Coordinates of N, CA, C and O in Angstrom, one line a residue:
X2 N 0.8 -1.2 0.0 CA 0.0 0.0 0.0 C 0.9 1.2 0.0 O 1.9 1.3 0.7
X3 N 0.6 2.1 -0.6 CA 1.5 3.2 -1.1 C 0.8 4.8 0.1 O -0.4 5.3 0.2
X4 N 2.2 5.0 0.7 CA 1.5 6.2 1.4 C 0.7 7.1 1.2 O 0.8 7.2 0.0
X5 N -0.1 8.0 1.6 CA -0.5 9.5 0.8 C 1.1 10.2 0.7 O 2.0 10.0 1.5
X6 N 1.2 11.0 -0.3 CA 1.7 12.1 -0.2 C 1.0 13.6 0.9 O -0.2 13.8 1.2
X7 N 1.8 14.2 1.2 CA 1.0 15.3 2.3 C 1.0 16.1 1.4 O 1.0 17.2 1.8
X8 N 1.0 16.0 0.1 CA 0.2 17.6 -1.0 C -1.0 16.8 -1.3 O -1.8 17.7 -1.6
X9 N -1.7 15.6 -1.4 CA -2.8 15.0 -1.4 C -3.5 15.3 -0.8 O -3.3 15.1 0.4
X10 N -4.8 16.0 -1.1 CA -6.0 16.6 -0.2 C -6.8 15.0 0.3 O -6.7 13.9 -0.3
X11 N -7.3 15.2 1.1 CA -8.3 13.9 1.6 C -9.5 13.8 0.7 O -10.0 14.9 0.3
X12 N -9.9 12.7 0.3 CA -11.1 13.3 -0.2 C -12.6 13.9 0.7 O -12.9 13.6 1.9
X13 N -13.0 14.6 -0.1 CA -14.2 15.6 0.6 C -15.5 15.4 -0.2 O -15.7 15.9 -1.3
X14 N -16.5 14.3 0.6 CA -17.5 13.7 0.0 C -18.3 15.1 -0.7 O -17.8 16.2 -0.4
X15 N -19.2 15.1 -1.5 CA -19.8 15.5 -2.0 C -21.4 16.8 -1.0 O -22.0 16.6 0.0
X16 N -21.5 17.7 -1.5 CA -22.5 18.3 -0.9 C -24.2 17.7 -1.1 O -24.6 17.5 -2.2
X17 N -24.8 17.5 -0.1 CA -26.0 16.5 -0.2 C -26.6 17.5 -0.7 O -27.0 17.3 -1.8
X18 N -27.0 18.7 -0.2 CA -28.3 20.0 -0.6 C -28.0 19.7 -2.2 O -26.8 19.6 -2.7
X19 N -29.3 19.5 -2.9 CA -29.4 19.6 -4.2 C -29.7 21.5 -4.4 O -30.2 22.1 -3.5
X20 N -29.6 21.9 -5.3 CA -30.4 23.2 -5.6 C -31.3 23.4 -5.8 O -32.0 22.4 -6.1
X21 N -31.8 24.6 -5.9 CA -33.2 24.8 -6.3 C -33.6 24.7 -7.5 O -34.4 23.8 -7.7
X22 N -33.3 25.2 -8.3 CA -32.7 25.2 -9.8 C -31.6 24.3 -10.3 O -30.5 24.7 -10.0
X23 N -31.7 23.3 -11.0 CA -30.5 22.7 -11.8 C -29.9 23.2 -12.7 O -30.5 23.2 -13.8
X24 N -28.6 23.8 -12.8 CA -28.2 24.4 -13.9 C -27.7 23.3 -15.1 O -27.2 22.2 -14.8
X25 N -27.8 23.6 -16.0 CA -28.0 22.9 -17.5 C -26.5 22.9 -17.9 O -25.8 24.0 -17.8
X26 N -26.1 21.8 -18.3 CA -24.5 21.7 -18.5 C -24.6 22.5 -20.1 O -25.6 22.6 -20.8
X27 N -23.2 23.0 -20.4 CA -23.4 23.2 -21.6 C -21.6 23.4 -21.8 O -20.7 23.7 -21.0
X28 N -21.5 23.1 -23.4 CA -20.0 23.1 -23.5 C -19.6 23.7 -24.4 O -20.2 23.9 -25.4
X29 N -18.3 24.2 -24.2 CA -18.0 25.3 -25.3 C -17.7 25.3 -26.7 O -17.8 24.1 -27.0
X30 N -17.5 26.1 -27.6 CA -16.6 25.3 -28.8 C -15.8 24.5 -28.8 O -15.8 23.5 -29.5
X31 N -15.3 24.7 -28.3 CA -13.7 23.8 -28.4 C -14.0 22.4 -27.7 O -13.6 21.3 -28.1
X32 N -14.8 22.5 -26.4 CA -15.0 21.2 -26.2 C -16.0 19.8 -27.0 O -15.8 18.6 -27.2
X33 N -17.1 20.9 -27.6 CA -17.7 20.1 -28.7 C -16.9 19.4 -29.8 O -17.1 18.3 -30.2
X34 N -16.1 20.2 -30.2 CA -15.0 20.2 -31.5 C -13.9 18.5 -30.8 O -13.9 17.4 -31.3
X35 N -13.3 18.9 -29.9 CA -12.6 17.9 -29.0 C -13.3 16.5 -28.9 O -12.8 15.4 -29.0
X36 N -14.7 16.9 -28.6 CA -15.4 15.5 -28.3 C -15.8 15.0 -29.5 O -15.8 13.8 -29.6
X37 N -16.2 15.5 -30.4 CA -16.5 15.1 -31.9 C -15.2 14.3 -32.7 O -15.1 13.4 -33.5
X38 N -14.2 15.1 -32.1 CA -13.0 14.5 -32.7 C -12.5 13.4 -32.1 O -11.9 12.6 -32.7
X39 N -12.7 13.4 -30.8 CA -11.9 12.5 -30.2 C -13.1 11.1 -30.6 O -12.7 10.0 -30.1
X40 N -14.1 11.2 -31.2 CA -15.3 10.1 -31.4 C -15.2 9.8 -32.1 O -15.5 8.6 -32.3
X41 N -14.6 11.1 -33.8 CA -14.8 10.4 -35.0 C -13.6 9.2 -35.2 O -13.7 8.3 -36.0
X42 N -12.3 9.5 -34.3 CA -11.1 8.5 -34.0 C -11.2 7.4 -33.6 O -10.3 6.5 -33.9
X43 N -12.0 7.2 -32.7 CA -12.9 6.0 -31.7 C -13.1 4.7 -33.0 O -13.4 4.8 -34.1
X44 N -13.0 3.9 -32.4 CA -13.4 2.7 -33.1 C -15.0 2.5 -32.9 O -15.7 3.2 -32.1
X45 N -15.4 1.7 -33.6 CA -17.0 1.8 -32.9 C -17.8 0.9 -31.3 O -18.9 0.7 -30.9
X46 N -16.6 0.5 -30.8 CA -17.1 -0.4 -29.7 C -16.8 0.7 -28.7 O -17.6 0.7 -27.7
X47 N -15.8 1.8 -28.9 CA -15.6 2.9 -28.3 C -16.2 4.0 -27.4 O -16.0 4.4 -26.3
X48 N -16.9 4.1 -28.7 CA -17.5 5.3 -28.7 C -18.8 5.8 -27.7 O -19.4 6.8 -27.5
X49 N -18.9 4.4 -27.1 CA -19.9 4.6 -26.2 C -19.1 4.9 -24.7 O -19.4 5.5 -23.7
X50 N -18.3 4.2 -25.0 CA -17.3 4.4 -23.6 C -17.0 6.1 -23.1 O -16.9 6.6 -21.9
X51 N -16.7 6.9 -24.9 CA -16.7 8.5 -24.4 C -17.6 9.1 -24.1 O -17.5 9.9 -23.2
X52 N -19.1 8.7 -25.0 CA -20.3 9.3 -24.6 C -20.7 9.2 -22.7 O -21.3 9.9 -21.9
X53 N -20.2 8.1 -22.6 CA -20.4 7.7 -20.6 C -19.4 8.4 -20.0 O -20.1 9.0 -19.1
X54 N -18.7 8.7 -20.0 CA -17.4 9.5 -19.5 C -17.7 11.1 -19.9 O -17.7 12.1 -19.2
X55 N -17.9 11.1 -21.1 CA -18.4 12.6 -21.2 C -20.0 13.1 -20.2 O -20.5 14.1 -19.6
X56 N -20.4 11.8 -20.4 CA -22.1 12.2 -20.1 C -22.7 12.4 -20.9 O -23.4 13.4 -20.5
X57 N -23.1 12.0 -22.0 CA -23.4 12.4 -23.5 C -24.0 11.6 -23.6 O -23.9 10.5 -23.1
X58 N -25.7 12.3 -24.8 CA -26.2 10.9 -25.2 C -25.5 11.5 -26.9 O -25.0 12.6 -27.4
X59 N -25.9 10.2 -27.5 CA -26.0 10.3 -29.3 C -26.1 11.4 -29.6 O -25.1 12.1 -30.1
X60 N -27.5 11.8 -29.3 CA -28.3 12.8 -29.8 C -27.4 13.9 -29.7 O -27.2 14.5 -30.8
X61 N -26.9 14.6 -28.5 CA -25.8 15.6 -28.6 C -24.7 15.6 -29.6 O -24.0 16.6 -29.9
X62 N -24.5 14.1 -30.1 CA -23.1 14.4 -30.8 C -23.7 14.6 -32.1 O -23.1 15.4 -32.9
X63 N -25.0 13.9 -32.4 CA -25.4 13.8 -34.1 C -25.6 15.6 -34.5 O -25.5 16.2 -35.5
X64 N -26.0 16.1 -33.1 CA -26.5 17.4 -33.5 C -25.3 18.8 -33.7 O -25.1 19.8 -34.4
X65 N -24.5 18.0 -32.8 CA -23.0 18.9 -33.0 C -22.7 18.7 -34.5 O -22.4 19.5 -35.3
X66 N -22.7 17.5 -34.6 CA -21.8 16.7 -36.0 C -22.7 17.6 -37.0 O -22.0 18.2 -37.8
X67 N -23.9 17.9 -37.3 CA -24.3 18.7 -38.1 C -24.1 20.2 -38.0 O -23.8 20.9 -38.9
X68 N -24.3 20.5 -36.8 CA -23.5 22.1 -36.6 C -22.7 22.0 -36.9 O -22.4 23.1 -37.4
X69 N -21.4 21.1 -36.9 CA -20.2 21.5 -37.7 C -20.3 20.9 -39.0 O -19.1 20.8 -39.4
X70 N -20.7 20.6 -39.7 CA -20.8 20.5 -41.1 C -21.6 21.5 -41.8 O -21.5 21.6 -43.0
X71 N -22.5 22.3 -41.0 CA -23.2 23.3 -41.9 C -22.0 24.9 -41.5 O -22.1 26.0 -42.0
X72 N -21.0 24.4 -40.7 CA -20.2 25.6 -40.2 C -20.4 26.3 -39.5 O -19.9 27.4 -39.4
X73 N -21.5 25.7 -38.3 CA -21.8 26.8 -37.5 C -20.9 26.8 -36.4 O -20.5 27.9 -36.1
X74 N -20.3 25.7 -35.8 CA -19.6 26.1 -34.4 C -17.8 26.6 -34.7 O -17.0 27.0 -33.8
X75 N -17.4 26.4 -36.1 CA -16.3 27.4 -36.1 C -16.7 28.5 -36.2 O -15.7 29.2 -36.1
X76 N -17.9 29.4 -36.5 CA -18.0 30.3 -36.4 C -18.5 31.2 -35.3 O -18.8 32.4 -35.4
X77 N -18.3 30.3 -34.1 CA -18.7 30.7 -32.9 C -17.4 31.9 -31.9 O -16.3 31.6 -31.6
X78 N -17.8 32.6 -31.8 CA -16.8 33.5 -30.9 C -17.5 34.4 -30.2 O -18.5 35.0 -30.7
X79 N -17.2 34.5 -28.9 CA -17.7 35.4 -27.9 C -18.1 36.5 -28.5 O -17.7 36.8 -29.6
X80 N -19.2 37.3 -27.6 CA -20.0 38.6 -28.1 C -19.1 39.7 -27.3 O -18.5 39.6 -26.3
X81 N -19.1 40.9 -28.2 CA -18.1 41.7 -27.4 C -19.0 42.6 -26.5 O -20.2 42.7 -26.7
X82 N -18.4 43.1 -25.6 CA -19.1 43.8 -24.6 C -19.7 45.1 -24.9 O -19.0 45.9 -25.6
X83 N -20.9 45.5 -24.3 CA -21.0 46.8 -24.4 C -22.3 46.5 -25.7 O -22.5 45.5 -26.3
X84 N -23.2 47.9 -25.8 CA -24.6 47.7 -26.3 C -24.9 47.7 -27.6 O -24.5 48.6 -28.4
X85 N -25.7 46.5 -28.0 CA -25.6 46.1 -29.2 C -25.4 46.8 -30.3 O -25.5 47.9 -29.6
X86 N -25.2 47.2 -31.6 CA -25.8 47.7 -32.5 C -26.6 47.3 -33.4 O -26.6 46.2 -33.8
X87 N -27.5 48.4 -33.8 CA -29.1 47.8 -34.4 C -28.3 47.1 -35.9 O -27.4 47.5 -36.6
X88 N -29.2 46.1 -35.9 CA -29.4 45.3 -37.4 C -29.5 46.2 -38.4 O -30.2 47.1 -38.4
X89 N -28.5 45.9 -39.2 CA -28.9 46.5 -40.5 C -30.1 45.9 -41.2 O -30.3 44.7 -41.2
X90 N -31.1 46.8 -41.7 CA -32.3 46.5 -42.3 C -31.8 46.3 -44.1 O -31.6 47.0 -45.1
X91 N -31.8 45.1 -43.6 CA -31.9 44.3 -45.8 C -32.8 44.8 -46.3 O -32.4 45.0 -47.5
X92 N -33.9 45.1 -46.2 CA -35.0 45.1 -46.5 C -35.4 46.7 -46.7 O -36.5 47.0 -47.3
X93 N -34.7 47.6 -46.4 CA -34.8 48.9 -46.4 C -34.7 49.5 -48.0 O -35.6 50.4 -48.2
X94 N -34.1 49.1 -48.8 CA -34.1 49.5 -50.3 C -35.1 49.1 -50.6 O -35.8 49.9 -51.2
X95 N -35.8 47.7 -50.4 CA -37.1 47.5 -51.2 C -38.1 47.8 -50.6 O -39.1 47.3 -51.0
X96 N -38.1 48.7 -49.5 CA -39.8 49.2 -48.7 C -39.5 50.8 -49.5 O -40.5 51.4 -49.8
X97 N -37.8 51.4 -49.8 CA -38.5 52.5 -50.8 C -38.8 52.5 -51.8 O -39.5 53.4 -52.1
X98 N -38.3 51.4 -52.6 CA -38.9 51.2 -54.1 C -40.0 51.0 -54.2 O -40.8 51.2 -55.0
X99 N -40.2 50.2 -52.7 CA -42.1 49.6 -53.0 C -43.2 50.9 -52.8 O -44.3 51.0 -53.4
X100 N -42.3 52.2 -51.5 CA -43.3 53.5 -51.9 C -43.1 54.0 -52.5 O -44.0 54.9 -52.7
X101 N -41.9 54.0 -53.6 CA -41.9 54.9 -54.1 C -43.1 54.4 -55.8 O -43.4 55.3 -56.6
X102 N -43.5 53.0 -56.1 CA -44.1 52.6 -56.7 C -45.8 52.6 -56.1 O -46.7 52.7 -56.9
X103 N -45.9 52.6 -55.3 CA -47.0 52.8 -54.3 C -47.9 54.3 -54.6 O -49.1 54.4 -54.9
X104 N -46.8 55.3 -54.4 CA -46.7 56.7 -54.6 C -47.6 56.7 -56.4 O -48.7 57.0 -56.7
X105 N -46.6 56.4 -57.0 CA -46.6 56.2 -58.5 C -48.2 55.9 -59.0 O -49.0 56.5 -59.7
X106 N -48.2 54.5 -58.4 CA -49.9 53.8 -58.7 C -50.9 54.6 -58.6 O -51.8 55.0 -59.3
X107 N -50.5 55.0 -56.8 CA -51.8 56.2 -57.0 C -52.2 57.7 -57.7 O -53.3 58.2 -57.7
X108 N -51.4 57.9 -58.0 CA -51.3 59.1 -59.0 C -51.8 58.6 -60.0 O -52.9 59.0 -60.5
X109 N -51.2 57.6 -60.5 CA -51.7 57.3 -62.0 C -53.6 56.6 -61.7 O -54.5 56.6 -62.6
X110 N -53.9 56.1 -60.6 CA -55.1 55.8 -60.0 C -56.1 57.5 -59.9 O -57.2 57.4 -60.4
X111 N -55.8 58.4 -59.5 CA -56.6 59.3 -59.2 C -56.3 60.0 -60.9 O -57.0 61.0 -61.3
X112 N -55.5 59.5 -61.6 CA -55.9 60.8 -62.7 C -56.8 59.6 -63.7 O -57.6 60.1 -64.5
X113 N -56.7 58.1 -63.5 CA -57.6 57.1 -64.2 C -59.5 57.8 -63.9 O -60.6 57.9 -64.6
X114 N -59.2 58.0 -62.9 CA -60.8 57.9 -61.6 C -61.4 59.6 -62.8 O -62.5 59.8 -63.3
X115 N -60.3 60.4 -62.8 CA -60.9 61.3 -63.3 C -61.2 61.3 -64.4 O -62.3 61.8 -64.8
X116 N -60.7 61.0 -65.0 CA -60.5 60.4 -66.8 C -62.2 59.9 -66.7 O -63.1 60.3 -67.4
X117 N -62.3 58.9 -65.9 CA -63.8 58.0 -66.4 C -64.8 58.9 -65.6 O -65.9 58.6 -66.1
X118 N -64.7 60.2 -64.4 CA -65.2 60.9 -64.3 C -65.8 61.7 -65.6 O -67.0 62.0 -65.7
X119 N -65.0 62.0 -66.2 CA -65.0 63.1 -67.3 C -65.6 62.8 -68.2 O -66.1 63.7 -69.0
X120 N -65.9 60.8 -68.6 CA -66.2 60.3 -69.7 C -67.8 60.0 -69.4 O -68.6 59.8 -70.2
X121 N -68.0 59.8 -68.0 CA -69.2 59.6 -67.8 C -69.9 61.4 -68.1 O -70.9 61.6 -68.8
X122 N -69.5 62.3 -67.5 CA -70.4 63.2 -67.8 C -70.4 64.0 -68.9 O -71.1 65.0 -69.1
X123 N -69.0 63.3 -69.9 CA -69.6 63.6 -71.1 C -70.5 62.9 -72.0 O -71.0 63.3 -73.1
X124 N -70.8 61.6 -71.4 CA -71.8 60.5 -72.0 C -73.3 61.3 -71.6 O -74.2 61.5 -72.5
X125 N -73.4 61.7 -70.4 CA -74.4 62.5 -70.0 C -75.2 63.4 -70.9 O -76.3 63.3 -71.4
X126 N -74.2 64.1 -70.9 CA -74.3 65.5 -72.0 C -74.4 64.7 -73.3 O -75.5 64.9 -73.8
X127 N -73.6 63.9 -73.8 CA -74.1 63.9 -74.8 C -75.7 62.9 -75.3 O -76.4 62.8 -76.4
X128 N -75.8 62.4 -73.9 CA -77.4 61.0 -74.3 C -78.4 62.6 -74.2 O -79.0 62.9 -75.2
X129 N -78.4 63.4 -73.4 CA -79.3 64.6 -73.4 C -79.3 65.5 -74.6 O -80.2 66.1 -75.2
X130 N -78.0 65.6 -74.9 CA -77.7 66.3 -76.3 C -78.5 65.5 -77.7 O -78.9 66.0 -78.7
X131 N -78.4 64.0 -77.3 CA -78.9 63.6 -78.4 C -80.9 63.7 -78.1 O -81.6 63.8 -79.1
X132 N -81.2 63.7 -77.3 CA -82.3 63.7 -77.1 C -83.0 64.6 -77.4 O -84.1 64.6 -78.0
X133 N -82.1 65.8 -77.0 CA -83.2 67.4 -77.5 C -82.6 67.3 -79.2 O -83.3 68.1 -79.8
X134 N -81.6 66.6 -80.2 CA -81.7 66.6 -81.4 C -83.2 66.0 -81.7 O -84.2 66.4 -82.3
X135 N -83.0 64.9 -80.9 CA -84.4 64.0 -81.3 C -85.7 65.4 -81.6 O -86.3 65.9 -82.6
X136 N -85.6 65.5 -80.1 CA -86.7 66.8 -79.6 C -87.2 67.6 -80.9 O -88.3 67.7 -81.5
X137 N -85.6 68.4 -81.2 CA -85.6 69.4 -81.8 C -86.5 68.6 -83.9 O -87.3 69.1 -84.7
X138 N -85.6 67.2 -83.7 CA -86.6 66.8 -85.2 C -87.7 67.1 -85.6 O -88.3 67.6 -86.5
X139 N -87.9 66.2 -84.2 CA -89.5 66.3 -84.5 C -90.6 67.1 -84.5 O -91.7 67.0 -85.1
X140 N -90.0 68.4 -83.3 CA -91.1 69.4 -83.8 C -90.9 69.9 -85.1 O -91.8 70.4 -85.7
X141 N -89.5 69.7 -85.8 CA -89.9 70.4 -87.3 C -90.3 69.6 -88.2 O -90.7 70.1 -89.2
X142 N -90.3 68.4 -87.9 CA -91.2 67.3 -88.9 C -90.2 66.5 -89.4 O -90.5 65.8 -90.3
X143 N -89.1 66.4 -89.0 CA -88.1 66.2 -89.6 C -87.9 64.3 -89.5 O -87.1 63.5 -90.1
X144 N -88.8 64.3 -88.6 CA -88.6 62.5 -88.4 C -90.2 61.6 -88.0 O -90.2 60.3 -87.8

């Protein structure tokens, strides 16, 4: 049996109080990256052995393994401090072309409206116009 060393802490069981709240493990870049790698190297009898040791089910690694093939977790880096700046709006060139076509429609809408204003009361004028011709025939015998 092999002495302790005196830089060897004793062990110190575990705290029984659970919390109130369980905080949610979560791992960084690099550790995802590490455990993905260290799994894709794994033979397949392996690989369960890391998942137990890490604490991992499948499902965490299938989902990493896709975040890193679509490139999301190399593109992961801390947010810098201090308050955000607003989103550039994509969309801002095409909400002015859309009023400024918007604008456009209606103009060419209110001078249509008057246009068929103008055509109806000259149909007016003219079914009355033709009427007093009528009018006018026939008192002179003309029809």
């Amino acid at each position: 049996m092999k002495p302790l060393s005196p830089s060897a802490a004793p062990f110190s069981p575990p705290d029984p109080e659970v919390s109130d709240r369980p905080q949610r493990r979560t791992f960084s870049v690099a550790d995802k990256l590490r455990i993905l790698e260290e799994i894709d190297r794994a033979r397949p009898g392996d690989i369960g052995a890391v998942l137990r040791r890490e604490g991992l089910y499948s499902s965490n690694v299938g989902r990493w393994r896709r975040q890193r093939d679509a490139g999301q977790l190399h593109g992961l880096t801390p947010a810098k401090p201090g308050p955000r700046s607003a989103p550039a709006n994509s969309n801002k060139g095409d909400l002015e072309r859309l009023q400024r076509e918007n604008a456009r429609l209606r103009e060419r809408l209110t001078r249509a409206q008057a246009v068929m204003e103008l055509q109806k009361n000259l149909a007016l004028v003219g079914k009355r116009g033709g009427e007093w011709r009528r009018d006018d025939e026939r008192r002179r015998g003309l029809r």
